[in-house]
C-alpha cells in the first residue's frame, strides 16, 4: 500500500511545488514539462536482482538523499508556506526511503550479497545526478528562509546522507561498503 501511494505522492509533490512556485511568483505559472523517466538497465543482473537494484537505487539512495536535502532546506526555512511544503515533502520522502530499506531487509542473504557489488557505482551515479541536476542554488543566504539553501549547504547535506544514513543503513543490513566509505573520505568525487 505504501509503495502504491508513493507513486501518487510524487505526482502530488509536483503539484505542491508548482503551487508554491506560483505563490512566490504572485501569479499562476505554466506547469513545467514532464521529464522523461528512464531506469538504469543493470543488464548483467537477472530480473529479480534488477528489480531489487531499481528499488535500492531509487529508495535507499535517491530518496534517502532527497530526505537529507529537504531536511537541510527545512533547517533554514522561516516562512510558513515554505515550511509547510518542505515538511510535507520530507515526510513523504522518508517513507519512500523506508520502502527501499524494508525491501532490502526482507530479501535473503544471497540477494543482499548480490546487491553489494553494484552499490559503489550506484552511489556515484546517484550523487552525480544530484550534483549535475539543471538547477541553480542561490548565493544569498537570506533565501534560505524561503527553503532555498545555498550550494554549500546542499553539498554538505548530500555527503551527510551517505555518511550518516546510507552507509550505516547498508552496514546494519550486513552489507559492507568499504569502497563507498573510501570514496566519501576522498570527498565523494563524481
JSON list of C-alpha atoms in Angstrom, two decimals:
[
{"chain": "A", "resi": 1, "resn": "UNK", "atom": "CA", "xyz": [0.00, 0.00, 0.00]},
{"chain": "A", "resi": 2, "resn": "UNK", "atom": "CA", "xyz": [2.82, 2.42, 0.86]},
{"chain": "A", "resi": 3, "resn": "UNK", "atom": "CA", "xyz": [4.52, 1.63, -2.46]},
{"chain": "A", "resi": 4, "resn": "UNK", "atom": "CA", "xyz": [1.35, 2.33, -4.44]},
{"chain": "A", "resi": 5, "resn": "UNK", "atom": "CA", "xyz": [0.85, 5.57, -2.52]},
{"chain": "A", "resi": 6, "resn": "UNK", "atom": "CA", "xyz": [4.41, 6.63, -3.31]},
{"chain": "A", "resi": 7, "resn": "UNK", "atom": "CA", "xyz": [3.54, 6.98, -6.99]},
{"chain": "A", "resi": 8, "resn": "UNK", "atom": "CA", "xyz": [0.68, 9.33, -6.15]},
{"chain": "A", "resi": 9, "resn": "UNK", "atom": "CA", "xyz": [2.94, 11.14, -3.68]},
{"chain": "A", "resi": 10, "resn": "UNK", "atom": "CA", "xyz": [5.35, 12.02, -6.48]},
{"chain": "A", "resi": 11, "resn": "UNK", "atom": "CA", "xyz": [2.52, 13.50, -8.55]},
{"chain": "A", "resi": 12, "resn": "UNK", "atom": "CA", "xyz": [1.34, 15.44, -5.51]},
{"chain": "A", "resi": 13, "resn": "UNK", "atom": "CA", "xyz": [4.89, 16.69, -4.93]},
{"chain": "A", "resi": 14, "resn": "UNK", "atom": "CA", "xyz": [4.97, 18.13, -8.44]},
{"chain": "A", "resi": 15, "resn": "UNK", "atom": "CA", "xyz": [1.62, 19.84, -7.87]},
{"chain": "A", "resi": 16, "resn": "UNK", "atom": "CA", "xyz": [2.69, 21.17, -4.46]},
{"chain": "A", "resi": 17, "resn": "UNK", "atom": "CA", "xyz": [5.95, 22.54, -5.88]},
{"chain": "A", "resi": 18, "resn": "UNK", "atom": "CA", "xyz": [4.04, 24.19, -8.71]},
{"chain": "A", "resi": 19, "resn": "UNK", "atom": "CA", "xyz": [1.59, 25.83, -6.29]},
{"chain": "A", "resi": 20, "resn": "UNK", "atom": "CA", "xyz": [4.42, 27.10, -4.06]},
{"chain": "A", "resi": 21, "resn": "UNK", "atom": "CA", "xyz": [6.33, 28.47, -7.07]},
{"chain": "A", "resi": 22, "resn": "UNK", "atom": "CA", "xyz": [3.18, 30.19, -8.34]},
{"chain": "A", "resi": 23, "resn": "UNK", "atom": "CA", "xyz": [2.54, 31.79, -4.94]},
{"chain": "A", "resi": 24, "resn": "UNK", "atom": "CA", "xyz": [6.09, 33.12, -4.80]},
{"chain": "A", "resi": 25, "resn": "UNK", "atom": "CA", "xyz": [5.74, 34.42, -8.36]},
{"chain": "A", "resi": 26, "resn": "UNK", "atom": "CA", "xyz": [2.44, 36.10, -7.49]},
{"chain": "A", "resi": 27, "resn": "UNK", "atom": "CA", "xyz": [0.71, 34.51, -10.48]},
{"chain": "A", "resi": 28, "resn": "UNK", "atom": "CA", "xyz": [-0.16, 31.11, -11.87]},
{"chain": "A", "resi": 29, "resn": "UNK", "atom": "CA", "xyz": [2.88, 29.72, -13.60]},
{"chain": "A", "resi": 30, "resn": "UNK", "atom": "CA", "xyz": [2.69, 27.33, -16.51]},
{"chain": "A", "resi": 31, "resn": "UNK", "atom": "CA", "xyz": [3.13, 23.75, -15.46]},
{"chain": "A", "resi": 32, "resn": "UNK", "atom": "CA", "xyz": [6.66, 22.55, -16.15]},
{"chain": "A", "resi": 33, "resn": "UNK", "atom": "CA", "xyz": [7.22, 19.95, -18.84]},
{"chain": "A", "resi": 34, "resn": "UNK", "atom": "CA", "xyz": [7.32, 16.41, -17.54]},
{"chain": "A", "resi": 35, "resn": "UNK", "atom": "CA", "xyz": [10.78, 14.94, -17.68]},
{"chain": "A", "resi": 36, "resn": "UNK", "atom": "CA", "xyz": [11.29, 11.57, -19.35]},
{"chain": "A", "resi": 37, "resn": "UNK", "atom": "CA", "xyz": [11.56, 8.69, -16.93]},
{"chain": "A", "resi": 38, "resn": "UNK", "atom": "CA", "xyz": [14.46, 6.36, -17.53]},
{"chain": "A", "resi": 39, "resn": "UNK", "atom": "CA", "xyz": [15.69, 3.42, -15.49]},
{"chain": "A", "resi": 40, "resn": "UNK", "atom": "CA", "xyz": [19.19, 2.02, -15.18]},
{"chain": "A", "resi": 41, "resn": "UNK", "atom": "CA", "xyz": [19.47, -1.16, -17.21]},
{"chain": "A", "resi": 42, "resn": "UNK", "atom": "CA", "xyz": [21.62, -3.28, -14.91]},
{"chain": "A", "resi": 43, "resn": "UNK", "atom": "CA", "xyz": [22.00, -5.65, -17.86]},
{"chain": "A", "resi": 44, "resn": "UNK", "atom": "CA", "xyz": [24.20, -8.18, -16.08]},
{"chain": "A", "resi": 45, "resn": "UNK", "atom": "CA", "xyz": [21.60, -8.69, -13.34]},
{"chain": "A", "resi": 46, "resn": "UNK", "atom": "CA", "xyz": [18.81, -11.25, -13.57]},
{"chain": "A", "resi": 47, "resn": "UNK", "atom": "CA", "xyz": [15.22, -9.99, -13.49]},
{"chain": "A", "resi": 48, "resn": "UNK", "atom": "CA", "xyz": [14.77, -10.38, -9.71]},
{"chain": "A", "resi": 49, "resn": "UNK", "atom": "CA", "xyz": [18.07, -8.68, -8.86]},
{"chain": "A", "resi": 50, "resn": "UNK", "atom": "CA", "xyz": [17.32, -5.94, -11.38]},
{"chain": "A", "resi": 51, "resn": "UNK", "atom": "CA", "xyz": [14.06, -5.23, -9.54]},
{"chain": "A", "resi": 52, "resn": "UNK", "atom": "CA", "xyz": [15.87, -5.06, -6.19]},
{"chain": "A", "resi": 53, "resn": "UNK", "atom": "CA", "xyz": [18.56, -2.80, -7.67]},
{"chain": "A", "resi": 54, "resn": "UNK", "atom": "CA", "xyz": [15.95, -0.41, -9.04]},
{"chain": "A", "resi": 55, "resn": "UNK", "atom": "CA", "xyz": [14.33, -0.11, -5.60]},
{"chain": "A", "resi": 56, "resn": "UNK", "atom": "CA", "xyz": [17.69, 0.22, -3.83]},
{"chain": "A", "resi": 57, "resn": "UNK", "atom": "CA", "xyz": [18.79, 2.94, -6.28]},
{"chain": "A", "resi": 58, "resn": "UNK", "atom": "CA", "xyz": [15.54, 4.88, -6.16]},
{"chain": "A", "resi": 59, "resn": "UNK", "atom": "CA", "xyz": [14.68, 4.45, -2.49]},
{"chain": "A", "resi": 60, "resn": "UNK", "atom": "CA", "xyz": [17.75, 3.58, -0.40]},
{"chain": "A", "resi": 61, "resn": "UNK", "atom": "CA", "xyz": [19.91, 6.01, -2.33]},
{"chain": "A", "resi": 62, "resn": "UNK", "atom": "CA", "xyz": [17.86, 8.70, -4.07]},
{"chain": "A", "resi": 63, "resn": "UNK", "atom": "CA", "xyz": [15.01, 9.07, -1.57]},
{"chain": "A", "resi": 64, "resn": "UNK", "atom": "CA", "xyz": [17.42, 8.98, 1.37]},
{"chain": "A", "resi": 65, "resn": "UNK", "atom": "CA", "xyz": [19.49, 11.71, -0.30]},
{"chain": "A", "resi": 66, "resn": "UNK", "atom": "CA", "xyz": [16.30, 13.66, -1.01]},
{"chain": "A", "resi": 67, "resn": "UNK", "atom": "CA", "xyz": [15.37, 13.41, 2.66]},
{"chain": "A", "resi": 68, "resn": "UNK", "atom": "CA", "xyz": [18.75, 14.85, 3.67]},
{"chain": "A", "resi": 69, "resn": "UNK", "atom": "CA", "xyz": [18.39, 17.65, 1.12]},
{"chain": "A", "resi": 70, "resn": "UNK", "atom": "CA", "xyz": [14.89, 18.53, 2.33]},
{"chain": "A", "resi": 71, "resn": "UNK", "atom": "CA", "xyz": [15.98, 18.41, 5.96]},
{"chain": "A", "resi": 72, "resn": "UNK", "atom": "CA", "xyz": [18.77, 20.89, 5.15]},
{"chain": "A", "resi": 73, "resn": "UNK", "atom": "CA", "xyz": [16.35, 23.13, 3.27]},
{"chain": "A", "resi": 74, "resn": "UNK", "atom": "CA", "xyz": [13.84, 22.98, 6.13]},
{"chain": "A", "resi": 75, "resn": "UNK", "atom": "CA", "xyz": [16.51, 23.83, 8.73]},
{"chain": "A", "resi": 76, "resn": "UNK", "atom": "CA", "xyz": [16.94, 27.32, 7.30]},
{"chain": "A", "resi": 77, "resn": "UNK", "atom": "CA", "xyz": [13.32, 27.95, 6.39]},
{"chain": "A", "resi": 78, "resn": "UNK", "atom": "CA", "xyz": [11.43, 30.62, 8.31]},
{"chain": "A", "resi": 79, "resn": "UNK", "atom": "CA", "xyz": [8.34, 31.28, 6.19]},
{"chain": "A", "resi": 80, "resn": "UNK", "atom": "CA", "xyz": [5.07, 29.42, 6.80]},
{"chain": "A", "resi": 81, "resn": "UNK", "atom": "CA", "xyz": [4.45, 28.47, 3.16]},
{"chain": "A", "resi": 82, "resn": "UNK", "atom": "CA", "xyz": [7.92, 27.03, 2.55]},
{"chain": "A", "resi": 83, "resn": "UNK", "atom": "CA", "xyz": [7.96, 25.35, 5.96]},
{"chain": "A", "resi": 84, "resn": "UNK", "atom": "CA", "xyz": [4.64, 23.60, 5.37]},
{"chain": "A", "resi": 85, "resn": "UNK", "atom": "CA", "xyz": [5.59, 22.48, 1.86]},
{"chain": "A", "resi": 86, "resn": "UNK", "atom": "CA", "xyz": [9.02, 21.20, 2.89]},
{"chain": "A", "resi": 87, "resn": "UNK", "atom": "CA", "xyz": [7.62, 19.32, 5.88]},
{"chain": "A", "resi": 88, "resn": "UNK", "atom": "CA", "xyz": [5.10, 17.56, 3.67]},
{"chain": "A", "resi": 89, "resn": "UNK", "atom": "CA", "xyz": [7.73, 16.65, 1.10]},
{"chain": "A", "resi": 90, "resn": "UNK", "atom": "CA", "xyz": [10.19, 15.48, 3.76]},
{"chain": "A", "resi": 91, "resn": "UNK", "atom": "CA", "xyz": [7.64, 13.27, 5.47]},
{"chain": "A", "resi": 92, "resn": "UNK", "atom": "CA", "xyz": [6.85, 11.53, 2.19]},
{"chain": "A", "resi": 93, "resn": "UNK", "atom": "CA", "xyz": [10.48, 11.16, 1.14]},
{"chain": "A", "resi": 94, "resn": "UNK", "atom": "CA", "xyz": [11.32, 9.50, 4.44]},
{"chain": "A", "resi": 95, "resn": "UNK", "atom": "CA", "xyz": [8.51, 6.99, 3.81]},
{"chain": "A", "resi": 96, "resn": "UNK", "atom": "CA", "xyz": [9.80, 6.40, 0.28]},
{"chain": "A", "resi": 97, "resn": "UNK", "atom": "CA", "xyz": [13.32, 5.76, 1.55]},
{"chain": "A", "resi": 98, "resn": "UNK", "atom": "CA", "xyz": [11.91, 3.34, 4.12]},
{"chain": "A", "resi": 99, "resn": "UNK", "atom": "CA", "xyz": [10.38, 1.30, 1.31]},
{"chain": "A", "resi": 100, "resn": "UNK", "atom": "CA", "xyz": [13.82, 0.59, -0.09]},
{"chain": "A", "resi": 101, "resn": "UNK", "atom": "CA", "xyz": [15.37, -0.21, 3.25]},
{"chain": "A", "resi": 102, "resn": "UNK", "atom": "CA", "xyz": [12.44, -2.50, 4.11]},
{"chain": "A", "resi": 103, "resn": "UNK", "atom": "CA", "xyz": [12.76, -4.34, 0.80]},
{"chain": "A", "resi": 104, "resn": "UNK", "atom": "CA", "xyz": [16.48, -4.78, 1.26]},
{"chain": "A", "resi": 105, "resn": "UNK", "atom": "CA", "xyz": [15.91, -6.06, 4.81]},
{"chain": "A", "resi": 106, "resn": "UNK", "atom": "CA", "xyz": [13.31, -8.55, 3.56]},
{"chain": "A", "resi": 107, "resn": "UNK", "atom": "CA", "xyz": [15.38, -10.25, 0.86]},
{"chain": "A", "resi": 108, "resn": "UNK", "atom": "CA", "xyz": [17.53, -13.28, 1.58]},
{"chain": "A", "resi": 109, "resn": "UNK", "atom": "CA", "xyz": [21.23, -13.01, 2.41]},
{"chain": "A", "resi": 110, "resn": "UNK", "atom": "CA", "xyz": [22.24, -14.21, -1.06]},
{"chain": "A", "resi": 111, "resn": "UNK", "atom": "CA", "xyz": [20.30, -11.39, -2.73]},
{"chain": "A", "resi": 112, "resn": "UNK", "atom": "CA", "xyz": [21.82, -8.81, -0.37]},
{"chain": "A", "resi": 113, "resn": "UNK", "atom": "CA", "xyz": [25.26, -10.19, -1.23]},
{"chain": "A", "resi": 114, "resn": "UNK", "atom": "CA", "xyz": [24.39, -9.86, -4.93]},
{"chain": "A", "resi": 115, "resn": "UNK", "atom": "CA", "xyz": [23.43, -6.21, -4.42]},
{"chain": "A", "resi": 116, "resn": "UNK", "atom": "CA", "xyz": [26.71, -5.25, -2.73]},
{"chain": "A", "resi": 117, "resn": "UNK", "atom": "CA", "xyz": [28.99, -5.15, -5.82]},
{"chain": "A", "resi": 118, "resn": "UNK", "atom": "CA", "xyz": [26.58, -2.77, -7.56]},
{"chain": "A", "resi": 119, "resn": "UNK", "atom": "CA", "xyz": [26.47, -0.23, -4.75]},
{"chain": "A", "resi": 120, "resn": "UNK", "atom": "CA", "xyz": [29.65, 1.83, -5.35]},
{"chain": "A", "resi": 121, "resn": "UNK", "atom": "CA", "xyz": [28.74, 2.61, -8.95]},
{"chain": "A", "resi": 122, "resn": "UNK", "atom": "CA", "xyz": [25.12, 3.28, -8.00]},
{"chain": "A", "resi": 123, "resn": "UNK", "atom": "CA", "xyz": [26.20, 5.62, -5.20]},
{"chain": "A", "resi": 124, "resn": "UNK", "atom": "CA", "xyz": [28.43, 7.63, -7.52]},
{"chain": "A", "resi": 125, "resn": "UNK", "atom": "CA", "xyz": [25.75, 7.78, -10.23]},
{"chain": "A", "resi": 126, "resn": "UNK", "atom": "CA", "xyz": [23.13, 8.94, -7.75]},
{"chain": "A", "resi": 127, "resn": "UNK", "atom": "CA", "xyz": [25.32, 11.67, -6.30]},
{"chain": "A", "resi": 128, "resn": "UNK", "atom": "CA", "xyz": [26.36, 12.74, -9.80]},
{"chain": "A", "resi": 129, "resn": "UNK", "atom": "CA", "xyz": [22.70, 13.10, -10.74]},
{"chain": "A", "resi": 130, "resn": "UNK", "atom": "CA", "xyz": [22.09, 15.32, -7.70]},
{"chain": "A", "resi": 131, "resn": "UNK", "atom": "CA", "xyz": [25.15, 17.46, -8.39]},
{"chain": "A", "resi": 132, "resn": "UNK", "atom": "CA", "xyz": [24.53, 17.82, -12.12]},
{"chain": "A", "resi": 133, "resn": "UNK", "atom": "CA", "xyz": [20.80, 18.47, -11.99]},
{"chain": "A", "resi": 134, "resn": "UNK", "atom": "CA", "xyz": [19.92, 21.54, -14.04]},
{"chain": "A", "resi": 135, "resn": "UNK", "atom": "CA", "xyz": [19.21, 23.88, -11.13]},
{"chain": "A", "resi": 136, "resn": "UNK", "atom": "CA", "xyz": [20.99, 26.79, -9.57]},
{"chain": "A", "resi": 137, "resn": "UNK", "atom": "CA", "xyz": [21.34, 27.28, -5.84]},
{"chain": "A", "resi": 138, "resn": "UNK", "atom": "CA", "xyz": [21.25, 30.85, -4.60]},
{"chain": "A", "resi": 139, "resn": "UNK", "atom": "CA", "xyz": [24.32, 32.53, -3.18]},
{"chain": "A", "resi": 140, "resn": "UNK", "atom": "CA", "xyz": [22.12, 34.70, -0.95]},
{"chain": "A", "resi": 141, "resn": "UNK", "atom": "CA", "xyz": [21.75, 33.04, 2.48]},
{"chain": "A", "resi": 142, "resn": "UNK", "atom": "CA", "xyz": [18.60, 35.16, 3.05]},
{"chain": "A", "resi": 143, "resn": "UNK", "atom": "CA", "xyz": [16.81, 32.94, 0.56]},
{"chain": "A", "resi": 144, "resn": "UNK", "atom": "CA", "xyz": [17.30, 30.00, 2.91]},
{"chain": "A", "resi": 145, "resn": "UNK", "atom": "CA", "xyz": [14.37, 31.45, 4.89]},
{"chain": "A", "resi": 146, "resn": "UNK", "atom": "CA", "xyz": [12.26, 30.54, 1.88]},
{"chain": "A", "resi": 147, "resn": "UNK", "atom": "CA", "xyz": [13.57, 26.99, 1.57]},
{"chain": "A", "resi": 148, "resn": "UNK", "atom": "CA", "xyz": [16.35, 27.69, -0.93]},
{"chain": "A", "resi": 149, "resn": "UNK", "atom": "CA", "xyz": [19.64, 26.57, 0.62]},
{"chain": "A", "resi": 150, "resn": "UNK", "atom": "CA", "xyz": [23.00, 27.64, -0.73]},
{"chain": "A", "resi": 151, "resn": "UNK", "atom": "CA", "xyz": [25.12, 25.27, -2.81]},
{"chain": "A", "resi": 152, "resn": "UNK", "atom": "CA", "xyz": [27.47, 24.64, 0.12]},
{"chain": "A", "resi": 153, "resn": "UNK", "atom": "CA", "xyz": [24.56, 23.65, 2.38]},
{"chain": "A", "resi": 154, "resn": "UNK", "atom": "CA", "xyz": [23.26, 21.31, -0.31]},
{"chain": "A", "resi": 155, "resn": "UNK", "atom": "CA", "xyz": [26.68, 19.71, -0.82]},
{"chain": "A", "resi": 156, "resn": "UNK", "atom": "CA", "xyz": [27.06, 19.08, 2.91]},
{"chain": "A", "resi": 157, "resn": "UNK", "atom": "CA", "xyz": [23.57, 17.54, 3.03]},
{"chain": "A", "resi": 158, "resn": "UNK", "atom": "CA", "xyz": [24.44, 15.21, 0.15]},
{"chain": "A", "resi": 159, "resn": "UNK", "atom": "CA", "xyz": [27.60, 14.00, 1.88]},
{"chain": "A", "resi": 160, "resn": "UNK", "atom": "CA", "xyz": [25.79, 13.73, 5.23]},
{"chain": "A", "resi": 161, "resn": "UNK", "atom": "CA", "xyz": [23.22, 11.45, 3.60]},
{"chain": "A", "resi": 162, "resn": "UNK", "atom": "CA", "xyz": [25.97, 8.98, 2.77]},
{"chain": "A", "resi": 163, "resn": "UNK", "atom": "CA", "xyz": [27.96, 9.39, 5.99]},
{"chain": "A", "resi": 164, "resn": "UNK", "atom": "CA", "xyz": [25.08, 9.31, 8.49]},
{"chain": "A", "resi": 165, "resn": "UNK", "atom": "CA", "xyz": [22.28, 7.42, 6.74]},
{"chain": "A", "resi": 166, "resn": "UNK", "atom": "CA", "xyz": [23.22, 5.34, 3.70]},
{"chain": "A", "resi": 167, "resn": "UNK", "atom": "CA", "xyz": [26.49, 3.75, 4.81]},
{"chain": "A", "resi": 168, "resn": "UNK", "atom": "CA", "xyz": [25.13, 2.89, 8.29]},
{"chain": "A", "resi": 169, "resn": "UNK", "atom": "CA", "xyz": [21.94, 1.59, 6.67]},
{"chain": "A", "resi": 170, "resn": "UNK", "atom": "CA", "xyz": [23.81, -0.84, 4.45]},
{"chain": "A", "resi": 171, "resn": "UNK", "atom": "CA", "xyz": [26.07, -1.90, 7.30]},
{"chain": "A", "resi": 172, "resn": "UNK", "atom": "CA", "xyz": [23.07, -2.53, 9.56]},
{"chain": "A", "resi": 173, "resn": "UNK", "atom": "CA", "xyz": [21.79, -4.95, 6.93]},
{"chain": "A", "resi": 174, "resn": "UNK", "atom": "CA", "xyz": [25.14, -6.74, 6.83]},
{"chain": "A", "resi": 175, "resn": "UNK", "atom": "CA", "xyz": [26.31, -5.16, 3.59]},
{"chain": "A", "resi": 176, "resn": "UNK", "atom": "CA", "xyz": [29.84, -3.85, 3.96]},
{"chain": "A", "resi": 177, "resn": "UNK", "atom": "CA", "xyz": [30.53, -0.83, 1.78]},
{"chain": "A", "resi": 178, "resn": "UNK", "atom": "CA", "xyz": [34.23, -0.05, 2.24]},
{"chain": "A", "resi": 179, "resn": "UNK", "atom": "CA", "xyz": [34.50, 1.29, -1.33]},
{"chain": "A", "resi": 180, "resn": "UNK", "atom": "CA", "xyz": [31.74, 3.82, -0.64]},
{"chain": "A", "resi": 181, "resn": "UNK", "atom": "CA", "xyz": [33.37, 4.80, 2.66]},
{"chain": "A", "resi": 182, "resn": "UNK", "atom": "CA", "xyz": [36.74, 5.33, 0.94]},
{"chain": "A", "resi": 183, "resn": "UNK", "atom": "CA", "xyz": [35.07, 7.30, -1.87]},
{"chain": "A", "resi": 184, "resn": "UNK", "atom": "CA", "xyz": [33.30, 9.51, 0.65]},
{"chain": "A", "resi": 185, "resn": "UNK", "atom": "CA", "xyz": [36.58, 10.04, 2.56]},
{"chain": "A", "resi": 186, "resn": "UNK", "atom": "CA", "xyz": [38.10, 11.30, -0.73]},
{"chain": "A", "resi": 187, "resn": "UNK", "atom": "CA", "xyz": [35.34, 13.92, -0.98]},
{"chain": "A", "resi": 188, "resn": "UNK", "atom": "CA", "xyz": [32.91, 11.78, -3.00]},
{"chain": "A", "resi": 189, "resn": "UNK", "atom": "CA", "xyz": [34.17, 12.76, -6.47]},
{"chain": "A", "resi": 190, "resn": "UNK", "atom": "CA", "xyz": [31.71, 12.22, -9.28]}
]
